PDB file of C-alpha atoms in Angstrom:
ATOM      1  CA  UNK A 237     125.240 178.933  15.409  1.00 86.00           C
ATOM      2  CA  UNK A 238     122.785 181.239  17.317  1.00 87.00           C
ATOM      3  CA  UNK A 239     122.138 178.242  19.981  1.00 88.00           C
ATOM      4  CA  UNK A 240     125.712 177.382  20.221  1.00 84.00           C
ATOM      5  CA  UNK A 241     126.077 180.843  21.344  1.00 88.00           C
ATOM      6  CA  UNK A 242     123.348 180.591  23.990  1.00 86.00           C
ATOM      7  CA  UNK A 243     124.665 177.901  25.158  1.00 85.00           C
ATOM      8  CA  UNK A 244     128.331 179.337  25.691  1.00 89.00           C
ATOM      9  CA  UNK A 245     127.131 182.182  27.672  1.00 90.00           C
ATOM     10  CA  UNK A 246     124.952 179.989  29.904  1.00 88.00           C
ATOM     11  CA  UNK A 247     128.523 177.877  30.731  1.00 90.00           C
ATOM     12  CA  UNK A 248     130.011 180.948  31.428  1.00 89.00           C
ATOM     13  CA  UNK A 249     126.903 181.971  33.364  1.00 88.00           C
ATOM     14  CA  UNK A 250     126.709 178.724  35.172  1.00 89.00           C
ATOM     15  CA  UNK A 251     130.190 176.619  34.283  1.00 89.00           C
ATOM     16  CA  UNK A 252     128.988 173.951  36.925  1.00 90.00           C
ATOM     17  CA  UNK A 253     126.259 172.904  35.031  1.00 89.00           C
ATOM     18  CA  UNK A 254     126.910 170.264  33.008  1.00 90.00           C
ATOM     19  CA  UNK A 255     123.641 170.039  30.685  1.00 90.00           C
ATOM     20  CA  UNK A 256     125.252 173.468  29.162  1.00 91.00           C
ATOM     21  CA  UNK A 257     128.025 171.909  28.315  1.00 93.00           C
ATOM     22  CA  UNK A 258     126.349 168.949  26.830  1.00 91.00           C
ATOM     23  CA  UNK A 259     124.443 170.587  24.576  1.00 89.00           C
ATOM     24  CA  UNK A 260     126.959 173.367  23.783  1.00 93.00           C
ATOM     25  CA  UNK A 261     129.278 169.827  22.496  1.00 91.00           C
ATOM     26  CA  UNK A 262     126.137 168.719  20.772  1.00 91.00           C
ATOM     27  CA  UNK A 263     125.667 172.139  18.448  1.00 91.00           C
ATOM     28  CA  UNK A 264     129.327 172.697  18.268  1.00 90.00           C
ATOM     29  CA  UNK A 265     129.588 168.944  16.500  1.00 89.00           C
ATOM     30  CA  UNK A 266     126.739 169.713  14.202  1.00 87.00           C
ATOM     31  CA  UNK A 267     128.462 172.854  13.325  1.00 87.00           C
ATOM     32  CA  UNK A 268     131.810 170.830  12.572  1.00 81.00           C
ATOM     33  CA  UNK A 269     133.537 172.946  15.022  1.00 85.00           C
ATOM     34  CA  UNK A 270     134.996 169.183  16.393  1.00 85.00           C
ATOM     35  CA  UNK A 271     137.825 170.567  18.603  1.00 88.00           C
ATOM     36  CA  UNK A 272     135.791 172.730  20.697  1.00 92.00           C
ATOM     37  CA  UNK A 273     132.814 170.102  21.236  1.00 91.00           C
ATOM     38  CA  UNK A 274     135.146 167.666  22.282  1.00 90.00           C
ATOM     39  CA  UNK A 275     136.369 170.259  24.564  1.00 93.00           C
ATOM     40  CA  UNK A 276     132.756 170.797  25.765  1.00 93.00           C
ATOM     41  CA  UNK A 277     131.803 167.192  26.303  1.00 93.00           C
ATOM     42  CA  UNK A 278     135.295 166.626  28.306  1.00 93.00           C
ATOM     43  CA  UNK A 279     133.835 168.889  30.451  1.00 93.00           C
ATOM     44  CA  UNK A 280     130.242 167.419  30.670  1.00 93.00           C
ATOM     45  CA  UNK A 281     132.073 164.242  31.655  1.00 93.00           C
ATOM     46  CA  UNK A 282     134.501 166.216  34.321  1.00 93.00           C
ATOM     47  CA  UNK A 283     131.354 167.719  35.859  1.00 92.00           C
ATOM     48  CA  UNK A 284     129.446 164.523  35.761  1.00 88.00           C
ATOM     49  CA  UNK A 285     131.581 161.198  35.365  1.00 88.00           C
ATOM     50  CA  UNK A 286     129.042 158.621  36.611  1.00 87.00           C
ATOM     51  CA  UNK A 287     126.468 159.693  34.123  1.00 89.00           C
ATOM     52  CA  UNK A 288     124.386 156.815  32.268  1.00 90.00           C
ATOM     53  CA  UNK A 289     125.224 158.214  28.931  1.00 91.00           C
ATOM     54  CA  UNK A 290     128.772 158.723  30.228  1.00 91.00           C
ATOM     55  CA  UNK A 291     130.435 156.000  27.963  1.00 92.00           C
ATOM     56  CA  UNK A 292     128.659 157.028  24.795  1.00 93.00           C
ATOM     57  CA  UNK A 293     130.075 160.750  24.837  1.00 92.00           C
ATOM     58  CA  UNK A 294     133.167 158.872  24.910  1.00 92.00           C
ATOM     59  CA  UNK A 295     132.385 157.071  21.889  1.00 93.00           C
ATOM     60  CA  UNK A 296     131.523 160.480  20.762  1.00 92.00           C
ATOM     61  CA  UNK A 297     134.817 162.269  21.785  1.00 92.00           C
ATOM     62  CA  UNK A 298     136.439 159.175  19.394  1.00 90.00           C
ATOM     63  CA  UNK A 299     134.411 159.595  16.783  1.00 90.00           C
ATOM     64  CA  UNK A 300     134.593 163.455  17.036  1.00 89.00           C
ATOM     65  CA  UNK A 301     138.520 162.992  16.604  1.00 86.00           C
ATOM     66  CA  UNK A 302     138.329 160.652  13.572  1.00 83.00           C
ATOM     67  CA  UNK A 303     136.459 163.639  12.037  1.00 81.00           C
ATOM     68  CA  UNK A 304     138.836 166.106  12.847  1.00 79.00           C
ATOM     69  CA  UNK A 305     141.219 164.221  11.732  1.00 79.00           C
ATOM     70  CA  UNK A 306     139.324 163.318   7.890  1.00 76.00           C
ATOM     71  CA  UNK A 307     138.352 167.415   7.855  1.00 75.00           C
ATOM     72  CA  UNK A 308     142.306 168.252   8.144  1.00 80.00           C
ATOM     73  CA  UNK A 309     143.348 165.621   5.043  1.00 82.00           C
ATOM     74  CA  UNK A 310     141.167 166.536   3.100  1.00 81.00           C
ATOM     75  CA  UNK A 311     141.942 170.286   4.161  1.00 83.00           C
ATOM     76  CA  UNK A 312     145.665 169.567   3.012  1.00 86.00           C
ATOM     77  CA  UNK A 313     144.629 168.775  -0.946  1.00 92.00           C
ATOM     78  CA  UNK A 314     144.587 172.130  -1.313  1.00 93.00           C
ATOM     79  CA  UNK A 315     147.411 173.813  -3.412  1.00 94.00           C
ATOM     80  CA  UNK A 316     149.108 173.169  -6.663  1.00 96.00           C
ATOM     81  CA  UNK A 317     148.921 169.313  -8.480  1.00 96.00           C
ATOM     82  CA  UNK A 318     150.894 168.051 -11.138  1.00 95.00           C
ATOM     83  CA  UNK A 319     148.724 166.415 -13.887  1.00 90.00           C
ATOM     84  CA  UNK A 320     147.866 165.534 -17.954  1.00 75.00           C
ATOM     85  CA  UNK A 321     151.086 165.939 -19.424  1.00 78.00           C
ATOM     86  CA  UNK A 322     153.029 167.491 -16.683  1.00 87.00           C
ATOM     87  CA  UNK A 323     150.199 170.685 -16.596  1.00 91.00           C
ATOM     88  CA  UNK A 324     149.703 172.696 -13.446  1.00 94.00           C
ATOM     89  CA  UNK A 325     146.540 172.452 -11.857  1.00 96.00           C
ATOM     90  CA  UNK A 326     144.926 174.527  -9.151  1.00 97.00           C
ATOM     91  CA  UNK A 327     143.021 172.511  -5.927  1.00 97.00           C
ATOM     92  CA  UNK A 328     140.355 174.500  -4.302  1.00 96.00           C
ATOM     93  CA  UNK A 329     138.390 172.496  -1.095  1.00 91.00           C
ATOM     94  CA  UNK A 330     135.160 174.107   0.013  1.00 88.00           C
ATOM     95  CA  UNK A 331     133.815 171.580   2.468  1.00 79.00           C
ATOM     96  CA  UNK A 332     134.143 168.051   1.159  1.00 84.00           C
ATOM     97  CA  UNK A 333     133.662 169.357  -2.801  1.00 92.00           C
ATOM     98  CA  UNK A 334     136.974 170.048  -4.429  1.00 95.00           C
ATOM     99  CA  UNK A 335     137.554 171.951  -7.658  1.00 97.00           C
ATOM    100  CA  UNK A 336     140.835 170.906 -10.050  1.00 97.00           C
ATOM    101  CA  UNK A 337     141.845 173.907 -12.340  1.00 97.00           C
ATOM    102  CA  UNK A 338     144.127 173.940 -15.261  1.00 96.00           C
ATOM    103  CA  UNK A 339     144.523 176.934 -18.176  1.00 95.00           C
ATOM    104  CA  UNK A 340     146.867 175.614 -20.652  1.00 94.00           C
ATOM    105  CA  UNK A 341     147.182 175.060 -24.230  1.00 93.00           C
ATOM    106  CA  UNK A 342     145.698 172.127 -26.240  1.00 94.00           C
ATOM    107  CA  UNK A 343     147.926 169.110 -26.802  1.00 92.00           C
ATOM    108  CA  UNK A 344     147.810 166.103 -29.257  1.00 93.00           C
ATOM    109  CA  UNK A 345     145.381 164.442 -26.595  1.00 92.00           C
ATOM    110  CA  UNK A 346     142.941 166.997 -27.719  1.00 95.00           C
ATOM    111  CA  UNK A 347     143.540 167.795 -31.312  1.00 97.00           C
ATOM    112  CA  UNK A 348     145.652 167.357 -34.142  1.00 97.00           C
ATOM    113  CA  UNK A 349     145.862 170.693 -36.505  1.00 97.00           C
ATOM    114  CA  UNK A 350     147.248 170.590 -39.744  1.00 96.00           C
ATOM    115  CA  UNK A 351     147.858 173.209 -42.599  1.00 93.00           C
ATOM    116  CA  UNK A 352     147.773 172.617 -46.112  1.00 89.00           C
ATOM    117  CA  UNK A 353     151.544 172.652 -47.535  1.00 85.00           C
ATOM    118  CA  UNK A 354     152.886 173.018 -44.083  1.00 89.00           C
ATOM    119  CA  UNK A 355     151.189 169.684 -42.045  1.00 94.00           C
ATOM    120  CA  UNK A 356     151.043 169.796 -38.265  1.00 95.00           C
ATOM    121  CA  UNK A 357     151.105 172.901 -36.709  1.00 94.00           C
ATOM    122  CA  UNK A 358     150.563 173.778 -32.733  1.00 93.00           C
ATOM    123  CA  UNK A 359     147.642 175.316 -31.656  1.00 95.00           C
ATOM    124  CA  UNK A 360     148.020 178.404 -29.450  1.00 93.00           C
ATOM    125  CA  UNK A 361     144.334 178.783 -27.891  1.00 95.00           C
ATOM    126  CA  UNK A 362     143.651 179.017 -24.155  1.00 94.00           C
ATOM    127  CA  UNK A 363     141.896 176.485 -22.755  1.00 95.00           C
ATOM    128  CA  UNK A 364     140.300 175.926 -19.035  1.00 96.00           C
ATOM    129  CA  UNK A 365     139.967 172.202 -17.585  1.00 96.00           C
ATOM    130  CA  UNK A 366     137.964 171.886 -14.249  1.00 97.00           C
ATOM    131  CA  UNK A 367     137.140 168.436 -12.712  1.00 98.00           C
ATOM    132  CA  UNK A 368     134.544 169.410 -10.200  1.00 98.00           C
ATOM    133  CA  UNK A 369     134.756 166.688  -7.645  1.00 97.00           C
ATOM    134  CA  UNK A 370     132.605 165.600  -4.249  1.00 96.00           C
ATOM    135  CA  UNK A 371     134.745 163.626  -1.682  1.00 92.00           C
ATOM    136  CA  UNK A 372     132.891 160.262  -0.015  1.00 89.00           C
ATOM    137  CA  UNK A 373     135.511 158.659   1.701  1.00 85.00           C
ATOM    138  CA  UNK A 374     138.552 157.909  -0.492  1.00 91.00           C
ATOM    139  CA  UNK A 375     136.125 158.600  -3.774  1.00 95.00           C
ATOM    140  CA  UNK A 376     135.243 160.919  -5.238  1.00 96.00           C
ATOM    141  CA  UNK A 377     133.173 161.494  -8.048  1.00 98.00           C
ATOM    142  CA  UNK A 378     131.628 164.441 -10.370  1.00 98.00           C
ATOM    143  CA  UNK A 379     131.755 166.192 -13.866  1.00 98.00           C
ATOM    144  CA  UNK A 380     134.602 167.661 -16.144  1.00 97.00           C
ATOM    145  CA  UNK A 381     134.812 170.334 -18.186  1.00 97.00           C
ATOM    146  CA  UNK A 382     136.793 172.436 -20.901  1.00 97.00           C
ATOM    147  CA  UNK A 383     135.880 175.147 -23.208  1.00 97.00           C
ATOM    148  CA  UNK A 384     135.483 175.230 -26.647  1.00 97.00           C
ATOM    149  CA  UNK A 385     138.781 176.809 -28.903  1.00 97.00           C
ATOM    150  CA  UNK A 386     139.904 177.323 -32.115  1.00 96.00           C
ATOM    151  CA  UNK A 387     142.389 175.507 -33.640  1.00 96.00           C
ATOM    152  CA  UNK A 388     143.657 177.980 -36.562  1.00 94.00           C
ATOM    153  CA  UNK A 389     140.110 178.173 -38.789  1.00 95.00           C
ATOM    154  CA  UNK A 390     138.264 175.209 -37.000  1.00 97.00           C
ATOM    155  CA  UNK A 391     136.218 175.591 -34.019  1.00 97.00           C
ATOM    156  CA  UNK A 392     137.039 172.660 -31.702  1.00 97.00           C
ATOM    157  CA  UNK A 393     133.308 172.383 -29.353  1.00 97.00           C
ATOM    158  CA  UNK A 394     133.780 171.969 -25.575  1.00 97.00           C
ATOM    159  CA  UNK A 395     133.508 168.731 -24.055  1.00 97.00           C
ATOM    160  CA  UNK A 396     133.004 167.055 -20.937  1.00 97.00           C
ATOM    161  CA  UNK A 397     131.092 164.473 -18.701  1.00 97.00           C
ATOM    162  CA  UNK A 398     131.357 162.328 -15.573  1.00 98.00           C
ATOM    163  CA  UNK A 399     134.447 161.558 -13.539  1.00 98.00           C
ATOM    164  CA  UNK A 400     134.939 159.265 -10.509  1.00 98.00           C
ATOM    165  CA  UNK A 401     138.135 158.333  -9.077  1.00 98.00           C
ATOM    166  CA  UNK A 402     140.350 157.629  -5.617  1.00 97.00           C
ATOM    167  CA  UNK A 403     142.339 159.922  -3.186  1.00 95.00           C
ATOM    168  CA  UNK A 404     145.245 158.355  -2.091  1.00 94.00           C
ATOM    169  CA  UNK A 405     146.297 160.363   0.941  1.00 91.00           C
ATOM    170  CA  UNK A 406     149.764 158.874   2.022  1.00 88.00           C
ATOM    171  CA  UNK A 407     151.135 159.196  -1.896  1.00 92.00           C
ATOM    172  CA  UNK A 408     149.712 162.644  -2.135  1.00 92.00           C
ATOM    173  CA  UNK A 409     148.208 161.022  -5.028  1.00 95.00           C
ATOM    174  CA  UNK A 410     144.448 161.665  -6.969  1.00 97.00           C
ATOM    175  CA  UNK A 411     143.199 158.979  -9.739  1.00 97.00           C
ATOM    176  CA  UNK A 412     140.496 160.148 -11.797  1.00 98.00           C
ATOM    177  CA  UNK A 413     138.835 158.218 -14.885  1.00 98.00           C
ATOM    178  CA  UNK A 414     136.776 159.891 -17.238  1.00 98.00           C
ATOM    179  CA  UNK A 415     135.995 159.919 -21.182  1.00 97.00           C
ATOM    180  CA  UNK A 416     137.624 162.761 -23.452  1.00 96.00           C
ATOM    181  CA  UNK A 417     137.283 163.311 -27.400  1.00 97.00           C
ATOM    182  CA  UNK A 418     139.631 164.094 -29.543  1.00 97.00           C
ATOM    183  CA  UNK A 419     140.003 165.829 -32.553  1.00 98.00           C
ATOM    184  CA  UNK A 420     141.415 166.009 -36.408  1.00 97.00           C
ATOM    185  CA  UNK A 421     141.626 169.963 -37.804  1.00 97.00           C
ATOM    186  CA  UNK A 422     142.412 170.530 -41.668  1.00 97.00           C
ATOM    187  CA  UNK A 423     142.851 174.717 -42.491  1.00 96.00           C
ATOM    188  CA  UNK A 424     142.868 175.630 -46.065  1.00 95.00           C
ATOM    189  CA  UNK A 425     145.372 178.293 -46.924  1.00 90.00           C
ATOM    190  CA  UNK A 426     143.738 180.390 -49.265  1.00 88.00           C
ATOM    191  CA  UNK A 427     144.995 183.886 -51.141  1.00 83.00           C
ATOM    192  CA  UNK A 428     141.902 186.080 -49.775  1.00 87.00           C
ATOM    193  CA  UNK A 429     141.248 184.100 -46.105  1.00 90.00           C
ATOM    194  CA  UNK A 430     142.193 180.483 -44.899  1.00 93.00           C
ATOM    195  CA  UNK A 431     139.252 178.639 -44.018  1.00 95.00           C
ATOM    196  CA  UNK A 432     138.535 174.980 -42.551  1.00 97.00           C
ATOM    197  CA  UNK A 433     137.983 172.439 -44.708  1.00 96.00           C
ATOM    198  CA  UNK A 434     137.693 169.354 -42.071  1.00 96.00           C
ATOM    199  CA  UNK A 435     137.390 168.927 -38.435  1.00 97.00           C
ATOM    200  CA  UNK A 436     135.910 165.329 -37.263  1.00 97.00           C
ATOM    201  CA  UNK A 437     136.208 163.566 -34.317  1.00 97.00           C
ATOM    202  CA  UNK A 438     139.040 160.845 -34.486  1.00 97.00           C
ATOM    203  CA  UNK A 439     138.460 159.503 -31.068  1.00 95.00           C
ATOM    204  CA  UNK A 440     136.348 158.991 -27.893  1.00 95.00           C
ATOM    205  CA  UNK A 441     138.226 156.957 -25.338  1.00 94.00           C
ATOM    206  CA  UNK A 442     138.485 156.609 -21.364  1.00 96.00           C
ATOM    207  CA  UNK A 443     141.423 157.604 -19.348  1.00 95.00           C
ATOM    208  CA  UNK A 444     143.089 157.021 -16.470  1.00 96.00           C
ATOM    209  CA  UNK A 445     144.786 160.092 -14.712  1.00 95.00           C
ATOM    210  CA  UNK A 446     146.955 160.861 -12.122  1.00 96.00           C
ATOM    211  CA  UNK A 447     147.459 163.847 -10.460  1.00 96.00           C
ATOM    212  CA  UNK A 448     150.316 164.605  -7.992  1.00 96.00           C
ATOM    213  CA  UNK A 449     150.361 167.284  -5.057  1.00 94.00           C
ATOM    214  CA  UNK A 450     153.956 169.535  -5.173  1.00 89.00           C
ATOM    215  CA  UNK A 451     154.909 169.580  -2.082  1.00 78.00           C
ATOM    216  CA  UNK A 452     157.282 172.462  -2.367  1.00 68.00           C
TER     217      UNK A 452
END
């Protein structure tokens, strides 16, 4: 950043100089600032068209657009998705990572909580799901989380693990497959205090999720 700035003031200093501007484009690229070095090597090439390396900051000035181009889609994931069992989620992008947030309450993809002389009851914990992604093209792959909750007197442990998926840009559409457990909860009712008498894990099994932008 601090030589990009040199290098600005010496094309103000001297805008007929084209080396400025060549390396001004060269920092500003490194720095991801795309529109601005392409700016600076158009006018490298305007000060000096017959240069030998002429045709490869062309190449450049291409390949600096394709970039621009990748930065703003993956830019636009940001905002609200539609996902497990319609749930909200939460996209944040911070460079080419991505973070998927949900807080919602557990469902029968996560446990099953019965009561003695009653059966199946809901379970009205909080939890927090992130899938904390890195973006490689149209993959992406990382780790997902959620915390441990109770479901009436059993303590249901948090879970997680690895994720990889695709991003598919023209459906505003995100695929992720991972591995998620699932759980059986038994609560006594008892005169003094109910208590759990079971809680075992009834399953283990990979998914296949999609996730939708709203795009209102």
């Amino acid at each position: 950043a601090g030589a990009a700035e040199q290098f600005a003031k010496a094309t103000q200093i001297a805008p007929e100089l084209s080396a400025a501007w060549y390396n001004l484009g060269s920092v500003q690229a490194k720095l991801g600032r795309y529109k601005e070095a392409m700016n600076s090597y158009q006018h490298y090439l305007e000060l000096n068209p017959k240069a030998e390396d002429a045709p490869k900051i062309r190449d450049e000035i291409i390949k600096l657009e394709y970039r621009m181009e990748q930065t703003d889609k993956v830019a636009s994931l940001a905002g609200k998705w539609i996902g497990h069992n319609g749930w909200s989620y939460t996209l944040e992008m911070t460079g080419n990572r991505l973070k998927l947030t949900t807080e919602r309450h557990p469902d029968d993809d996560d446990v099953i909580s019965t009561y003695t002389l009653v059966g199946k009851v809901p379970v009205s914990a909080q939890l927090i799901e992130t899938f904390d992604l890195a973006i490689s093209g149209l993959d992406v792959t990382g780790k997902w989380s959620r915390n441990g909750f109770q479901a009436d007197k059993c303590t249901i442990p948090p879970d997680g693990g690895d994720v990889a998926g695709e991003i598919f840009y023209d459906q505003n559409k995100i695929v992720l497959r991972y591995t998620r457990a699932k759980y059986a909860a038994a609560t006594q009712v008892n005169v003094f205090d109910d208590f759990c008498i079971n809680l075992k894990l009834t399953d283990r099994k990979s998914v296949e999720e999609s996730f939708t932008k709203q795009t209102k």
